[in-house]
């Protein structure tokens, strides 16, 4: 459906989100996230993950030029929602992927709102959907 090379079925999107981050990051690492997120995801990133030693660094999707400055040697991923919930903003996935890949960092996309019927992030250079 998404055009990837493999898939993993989980019970919910809220299960998939921490699974995608914690599979590639550990205590002491960080990841970059767009700031326009579903409330439960924002709380996970801003409050729960720091208790586990994972730092989320937030960037507004209208200010992607700031993205590169947030990436360092401990950055393990860039995370975004293809269409922010509930804001409805559309993230420039191709630009996010270009910036992240220039630093050797994969892009994780929550594609819940549009589904693969309307948006296929892998076709825009993203890595994990």
Coordinates of N, CA, C and O in Angstrom, one line a residue:
X1 N 0.8 -1.2 0.0 CA 0.0 0.0 0.0 C 0.8 1.3 0.0 O 0.6 2.2 -0.7
X2 N 1.9 1.3 0.8 CA 2.7 2.5 0.9 C 3.9 2.5 0.0 O 4.5 3.5 -0.2
X3 N 4.2 1.3 -0.7 CA 5.3 1.3 -1.6 C 6.6 0.9 -1.0 O 7.6 1.0 -1.6
X4 N 6.6 0.5 0.3 CA 7.8 0.1 1.0 C 8.2 -1.3 0.6 O 7.6 -2.1 -0.1
X5 N 9.3 -1.8 1.2 CA 9.9 -3.1 1.0 C 9.5 -4.1 2.0 O 9.7 -5.3 1.9
X6 N 8.9 -3.6 3.2 CA 8.5 -4.5 4.2 C 7.4 -3.8 5.0 O 7.2 -2.6 4.9
X7 N 6.7 -4.6 5.9 CA 5.7 -4.0 6.7 C 5.6 -4.7 8.0 O 6.0 -5.8 8.2
X8 N 5.0 -4.0 9.0 CA 4.8 -4.5 10.3 C 3.5 -4.1 10.8 O 3.2 -2.9 10.8
X9 N 2.6 -5.0 11.2 CA 1.3 -4.6 11.7 C 1.3 -4.5 13.2 O 1.8 -5.4 13.9
X10 N 0.8 -3.4 13.7 CA 0.7 -3.1 15.1 C -0.8 -2.8 15.4 O -1.6 -2.5 14.5
X11 N -1.1 -2.8 16.7 CA -2.5 -2.6 17.1 C -3.1 -1.2 16.8 O -4.3 -1.1 16.7
X12 N -2.2 -0.2 16.8 CA -2.8 1.1 16.6 C -1.6 2.1 16.1 O -0.4 1.7 16.3
X13 N -2.0 3.2 15.7 CA -1.0 4.3 15.4 C -0.2 4.7 16.6 O 1.0 5.0 16.5
X14 N -0.9 4.7 17.7 CA -0.2 5.1 19.0 C 0.7 4.0 19.4 O 1.7 4.3 20.2
X15 N 0.6 2.8 19.0 CA 1.6 1.8 19.2 C 2.7 1.9 18.2 O 3.9 1.7 18.5
X16 N 2.4 2.2 17.0 CA 3.4 2.4 15.9 C 4.4 3.5 16.1 O 5.6 3.4 15.8
X17 N 3.9 4.6 16.7 CA 4.8 5.8 16.9 C 6.0 5.5 17.8 O 7.1 5.7 17.3
X18 N 5.8 5.1 19.0 CA 6.9 4.8 19.8 C 7.8 3.6 19.3 O 9.0 3.6 19.4
X19 N 7.1 2.7 18.7 CA 7.9 1.5 18.1 C 8.8 2.0 17.0 O 10.0 1.6 17.0
X20 N 8.4 3.0 16.2 CA 9.2 3.4 15.1 C 10.4 4.2 15.6 O 11.5 4.1 15.1
X21 N 10.2 5.0 16.7 CA 11.3 5.8 17.3 C 12.3 4.9 18.1 O 13.5 4.9 17.9
X22 N 11.7 4.1 19.0 CA 12.5 3.3 19.9 C 13.3 2.2 19.2 O 14.2 1.6 19.8
X23 N 12.9 1.8 18.0 CA 13.6 0.8 17.3 C 15.0 1.3 16.8 O 15.9 0.6 16.7
X24 N 15.1 2.6 16.6 CA 16.3 3.2 16.1 C 17.0 4.1 17.0 O 18.1 4.6 16.7
X25 N 16.4 4.4 18.1 CA 17.0 5.4 19.1 C 17.0 4.8 20.5 O 16.3 3.9 20.8
X26 N 18.0 5.3 21.3 CA 18.1 4.8 22.7 C 18.4 6.0 23.6 O 18.6 7.1 23.1
X27 N 18.4 5.7 24.9 CA 18.7 6.8 25.8 C 20.0 7.5 25.4 O 21.0 6.9 25.1
X28 N 19.9 8.8 25.5 CA 21.0 9.7 25.1 C 20.9 10.2 23.7 O 21.6 11.1 23.3
X29 N 20.0 9.6 22.9 CA 19.8 10.0 21.5 C 18.7 11.1 21.4 O 18.0 11.3 22.4
X30 N 18.6 11.7 20.2 CA 17.5 12.6 20.0 C 16.9 12.4 18.6 O 17.4 11.6 17.8
X31 N 15.7 13.0 18.4 CA 15.1 13.0 17.1 C 14.4 14.3 16.9 O 14.1 15.0 17.9
X32 N 14.2 14.7 15.7 CA 13.6 15.9 15.3 C 12.1 15.6 15.0 O 11.9 14.6 14.2
X33 N 11.2 16.4 15.4 CA 9.8 16.2 15.1 C 9.2 17.6 14.7 O 9.5 18.6 15.2
X34 N 8.3 17.5 13.7 CA 7.5 18.7 13.4 C 6.6 19.0 14.7 O 6.2 18.0 15.4
X35 N 6.4 20.2 14.9 CA 5.6 20.6 16.1 C 4.1 20.5 16.0 O 3.4 20.5 17.0
X36 N 3.6 20.3 14.8 CA 2.2 20.2 14.5 C 1.8 18.7 14.5 O 1.9 18.0 13.5
X37 N 1.5 18.2 15.7 CA 1.2 16.8 15.9 C -0.1 16.5 16.6 O -0.6 17.4 17.3
X38 N -0.6 15.3 16.5 CA -1.7 14.8 17.3 C -1.3 15.0 18.7 O -0.1 14.7 19.1
X39 N -2.2 15.4 19.6 CA -1.9 15.6 21.0 C -1.3 14.5 21.7 O -0.4 14.7 22.5
X40 N -1.7 13.3 21.5 CA -1.1 12.1 22.2 C 0.3 11.9 21.8 O 1.2 11.5 22.6
X41 N 0.6 12.2 20.5 CA 2.0 12.0 20.0 C 2.9 13.1 20.6 O 4.0 12.9 21.1
X42 N 2.3 14.3 20.7 CA 3.1 15.4 21.2 C 3.4 15.1 22.7 O 4.6 15.3 23.2
X43 N 2.5 14.7 23.5 CA 2.7 14.3 24.9 C 3.7 13.2 25.0 O 4.6 13.3 25.9
X44 N 3.7 12.2 24.2 CA 4.7 11.1 24.2 C 6.1 11.7 24.0 O 7.0 11.4 24.7
X45 N 6.2 12.6 23.0 CA 7.5 13.1 22.6 C 8.0 14.1 23.7 O 9.2 14.1 24.0
X46 N 7.1 15.0 24.1 CA 7.5 16.1 25.0 C 7.6 15.7 26.5 O 8.4 16.3 27.2
X47 N 6.9 14.6 26.9 CA 6.8 14.3 28.3 C 7.3 12.9 28.7 O 8.0 12.7 29.6
X48 N 6.9 11.9 27.9 CA 7.2 10.5 28.2 C 8.6 10.1 27.7 O 9.4 9.6 28.5
X49 N 8.9 10.4 26.5 CA 10.3 10.0 26.0 C 11.4 10.7 26.8 O 12.4 10.0 27.0
X50 N 11.3 11.9 27.3 CA 12.4 12.5 28.1 C 12.7 11.7 29.4 O 13.8 11.6 29.8
X51 N 11.6 11.1 29.9 CA 11.8 10.2 31.1 C 12.6 9.0 30.8 O 13.1 8.3 31.6
X52 N 12.7 8.6 29.5 CA 13.4 7.4 29.0 C 14.8 7.8 28.4 O 15.5 7.0 27.9
X53 N 15.1 9.1 28.5 CA 16.4 9.6 28.0 C 16.4 10.0 26.5 O 17.5 10.2 26.0
X54 N 15.2 10.0 25.9 CA 15.1 10.4 24.5 C 14.7 11.8 24.4 O 13.7 12.2 25.0
X55 N 15.4 12.6 23.6 CA 15.1 14.0 23.5 C 14.4 14.3 22.1 O 14.9 13.9 21.1
X56 N 13.2 14.9 22.2 CA 12.5 15.4 20.9 C 12.9 16.9 20.8 O 12.7 17.6 21.7
X57 N 13.3 17.2 19.6 CA 13.5 18.6 19.2 C 12.5 19.0 18.2 O 12.4 18.4 17.2
X58 N 11.7 20.0 18.5 CA 10.6 20.4 17.7 C 10.9 21.5 16.7 O 11.6 22.5 17.0
X59 N 10.4 21.4 15.5 CA 10.5 22.4 14.4 C 9.1 22.6 13.8 O 8.4 21.6 13.6
X60 N 8.8 23.8 13.6 CA 7.5 24.1 12.9 C 7.7 23.8 11.4 O 8.7 24.2 10.8
X61 N 6.7 23.1 10.8 CA 6.8 22.7 9.4 C 6.9 23.9 8.4 O 7.3 23.7 7.3
X62 N 6.5 25.1 8.9 CA 6.7 26.3 8.1 C 8.1 26.9 8.1 O 8.4 27.8 7.5
X63 N 8.9 26.3 9.0 CA 10.3 26.8 9.2 C 11.3 25.7 9.0 O 12.1 25.4 9.9
X64 N 11.2 25.0 7.9 CA 12.1 23.8 7.7 C 13.6 24.2 7.6 O 14.4 23.3 7.7
X65 N 13.9 25.5 7.3 CA 15.3 25.9 7.3 C 15.9 25.7 8.7 O 17.1 25.5 8.8
X66 N 15.1 25.6 9.7 CA 15.6 25.4 11.1 C 16.0 23.9 11.3 O 16.7 23.6 12.2
X67 N 15.4 23.0 10.5 CA 15.6 21.6 10.7 C 17.1 21.2 10.7 O 17.5 20.5 11.6
X68 N 17.9 21.6 9.7 CA 19.3 21.2 9.6 C 20.0 21.6 10.9 O 20.9 20.8 11.4
X69 N 19.7 22.8 11.5 CA 20.5 23.2 12.6 C 20.2 22.4 13.9 O 20.9 22.5 14.9
X70 N 19.1 21.7 13.9 CA 18.7 20.8 15.0 C 19.4 19.4 15.0 O 19.4 18.7 16.0
X71 N 19.9 19.1 13.8 CA 20.5 17.7 13.7 C 21.9 17.7 14.1 O 22.7 18.6 13.8
X72 N 22.3 16.7 14.9 CA 23.6 16.5 15.4 C 24.0 15.0 15.3 O 23.2 14.2 14.8
X73 N 25.1 14.6 15.9 CA 25.6 13.2 15.8 C 24.7 12.2 16.5 O 24.8 11.0 16.3
X74 N 23.9 12.7 17.4 CA 23.0 11.9 18.2 C 21.5 11.8 17.7 O 20.7 11.2 18.2
X75 N 21.3 12.5 16.5 CA 20.0 12.5 15.9 C 19.8 11.3 15.1 O 20.5 10.9 14.3
X76 N 18.7 10.5 15.5 CA 18.4 9.2 14.9 C 17.3 9.2 13.9 O 17.2 8.3 13.1
X77 N 16.5 10.3 13.8 CA 15.3 10.3 12.9 C 14.7 11.7 12.9 O 14.9 12.5 13.8
X78 N 14.0 11.9 11.8 CA 13.1 13.1 11.7 C 11.7 12.5 11.6 O 11.5 11.6 10.8
X79 N 10.8 13.0 12.4 CA 9.4 12.5 12.4 C 8.4 13.6 12.0 O 8.6 14.8 12.5
X80 N 7.4 13.2 11.3 CA 6.3 14.2 11.0 C 5.1 13.5 10.6 O 5.1 12.2 10.4
X81 N 4.0 14.2 10.7 CA 2.7 13.7 10.1 C 2.6 14.3 8.8 O 2.8 15.5 8.6
X82 N 2.2 13.5 7.8 CA 2.1 14.1 6.4 C 1.1 15.2 6.4 O 1.3 16.2 5.7
X83 N 0.0 15.0 7.1 CA -1.0 16.1 7.3 C -1.2 16.2 8.8 O -1.6 15.2 9.4
X84 N -0.9 17.3 9.3 CA -0.9 17.5 10.8 C -2.3 17.3 11.3 O -3.3 17.8 10.7
X85 N -2.5 16.7 12.5 CA -3.8 16.5 13.1 C -3.7 17.2 14.5 O -2.9 16.9 15.3
X86 N -4.5 18.2 14.7 CA -5.7 18.6 14.0 C -5.5 19.8 13.1 O -6.5 20.3 12.5
X87 N -4.3 20.3 13.0 CA -4.1 21.6 12.2 C -4.5 21.5 10.8 O -4.9 22.5 10.1
X88 N -4.3 20.3 10.2 CA -4.5 20.2 8.7 C -3.4 20.7 7.8 O -3.6 20.8 6.6
X89 N -2.3 21.0 8.4 CA -1.1 21.5 7.7 C -0.5 20.4 6.8 O -0.5 19.2 7.3
X90 N 0.0 20.7 5.7 CA 0.6 19.7 4.8 C 2.1 19.9 4.9 O 2.6 21.0 4.5
X91 N 2.9 18.9 5.3 CA 4.3 19.0 5.4 C 5.0 18.8 4.0 O 4.6 17.9 3.3
X92 N 6.0 19.6 3.7 CA 6.8 19.4 2.5 C 7.7 18.2 2.7 O 8.8 18.3 3.1
X93 N 7.1 17.0 2.4 CA 7.9 15.8 2.7 C 9.2 15.7 1.9 O 10.2 15.2 2.4
X94 N 9.2 16.1 0.7 CA 10.4 16.0 -0.2 C 11.5 16.9 0.4 O 12.7 16.5 0.5
X95 N 11.2 18.1 0.9 CA 12.2 19.0 1.5 C 12.7 18.4 2.8 O 13.9 18.4 3.1
X96 N 11.8 17.9 3.6 CA 12.2 17.2 4.9 C 13.1 16.1 4.6 O 14.2 15.9 5.2
X97 N 12.8 15.2 3.6 CA 13.6 14.1 3.3 C 15.0 14.5 2.8 O 16.0 14.0 3.1
X98 N 15.0 15.6 1.9 CA 16.3 16.1 1.4 C 17.2 16.6 2.5 O 18.4 16.2 2.5
X99 N 16.6 17.3 3.4 CA 17.5 17.8 4.6 C 17.9 16.7 5.5 O 19.1 16.6 5.8
X100 N 17.0 15.8 5.8 CA 17.4 14.7 6.7 C 18.5 13.8 6.1 O 19.5 13.5 6.7
X101 N 18.3 13.5 4.8 CA 19.2 12.6 4.1 C 20.6 13.2 3.9 O 21.6 12.5 3.9
X102 N 20.6 14.5 3.8 CA 21.9 15.2 3.7 C 22.7 15.0 4.9 O 24.0 15.1 4.9
X103 N 22.1 14.7 6.0 CA 22.7 14.4 7.3 C 22.7 12.9 7.7 O 23.1 12.6 8.8
X104 N 22.3 12.1 6.7 CA 22.3 10.6 7.0 C 21.2 10.2 8.0 O 21.4 9.2 8.7
X105 N 20.1 10.9 8.1 CA 19.1 10.6 9.0 C 17.8 10.2 8.3 O 17.4 10.8 7.3
X106 N 17.2 9.1 8.7 CA 15.9 8.7 8.1 C 14.7 9.5 8.5 O 14.7 10.2 9.6
X107 N 13.7 9.5 7.7 CA 12.4 10.2 7.9 C 11.3 9.2 8.2 O 11.1 8.3 7.4
X108 N 10.6 9.5 9.3 CA 9.5 8.6 9.7 C 8.2 9.5 9.5 O 8.2 10.6 10.0
X109 N 7.2 9.0 8.9 CA 6.0 9.7 8.6 C 4.8 9.0 9.1 O 4.6 7.8 8.8
X110 N 4.0 9.7 9.9 CA 2.6 9.2 10.2 C 1.7 9.6 9.1 O 1.5 10.8 9.0
X111 N 1.2 8.7 8.4 CA 0.4 9.0 7.2 C -1.1 8.7 7.4 O -1.8 8.4 6.5
X112 N -1.5 8.8 8.7 CA -2.9 8.4 9.1 C -3.9 9.2 8.4 O -4.9 8.6 7.8
X113 N -3.8 10.5 8.4 CA -4.9 11.4 7.8 C -5.1 11.2 6.3 O -6.3 10.9 5.9
X114 N -4.1 11.3 5.5 CA -4.4 11.1 4.1 C -4.5 9.6 3.6 O -5.2 9.4 2.6
X115 N -3.9 8.7 4.3 CA -3.8 7.3 3.9 C -3.0 7.2 2.6 O -2.8 8.2 1.9
X116 N -2.6 6.0 2.3 CA -1.8 5.8 1.0 C -2.7 6.1 -0.3 O -2.2 6.2 -1.3
X117 N -4.0 6.2 -0.1 CA -4.8 6.6 -1.2 C -4.5 8.0 -1.7 O -4.5 8.2 -2.9
X118 N -4.2 8.9 -0.8 CA -4.0 10.3 -1.2 C -2.5 10.7 -1.1 O -2.1 11.7 -1.8
X119 N -1.7 10.0 -0.3 CA -0.3 10.4 -0.2 C 0.5 9.2 0.1 O 0.2 8.4 1.0
X120 N 1.6 9.1 -0.6 CA 2.6 8.0 -0.4 C 3.9 8.6 -0.1 O 4.7 8.9 -1.0
X121 N 4.3 8.8 1.2 CA 5.5 9.5 1.6 C 6.8 8.9 1.0 O 7.7 9.6 0.8
X122 N 6.8 7.6 0.8 CA 8.0 6.9 0.2 C 8.3 7.5 -1.1 O 9.5 7.7 -1.5
X123 N 7.3 7.8 -1.9 CA 7.5 8.4 -3.2 C 8.1 9.8 -3.2 O 8.6 10.3 -4.2
X124 N 8.0 10.4 -2.0 CA 8.6 11.8 -1.8 C 9.9 11.7 -1.0 O 10.5 12.7 -0.6
X125 N 10.5 10.4 -0.9 CA 11.8 10.3 -0.3 C 11.8 9.9 1.1 O 12.9 9.7 1.7
X126 N 10.7 9.7 1.8 CA 10.7 9.3 3.2 C 11.0 7.8 3.3 O 10.8 7.1 2.4
X127 N 11.4 7.4 4.5 CA 11.9 6.1 4.7 C 11.0 5.1 5.4 O 10.9 4.0 5.1
X128 N 10.3 5.6 6.4 CA 9.4 4.7 7.3 C 8.1 5.4 7.4 O 7.9 6.5 7.7
X129 N 7.0 4.6 7.0 CA 5.7 5.1 7.1 C 4.8 4.3 8.0 O 4.8 3.0 7.9

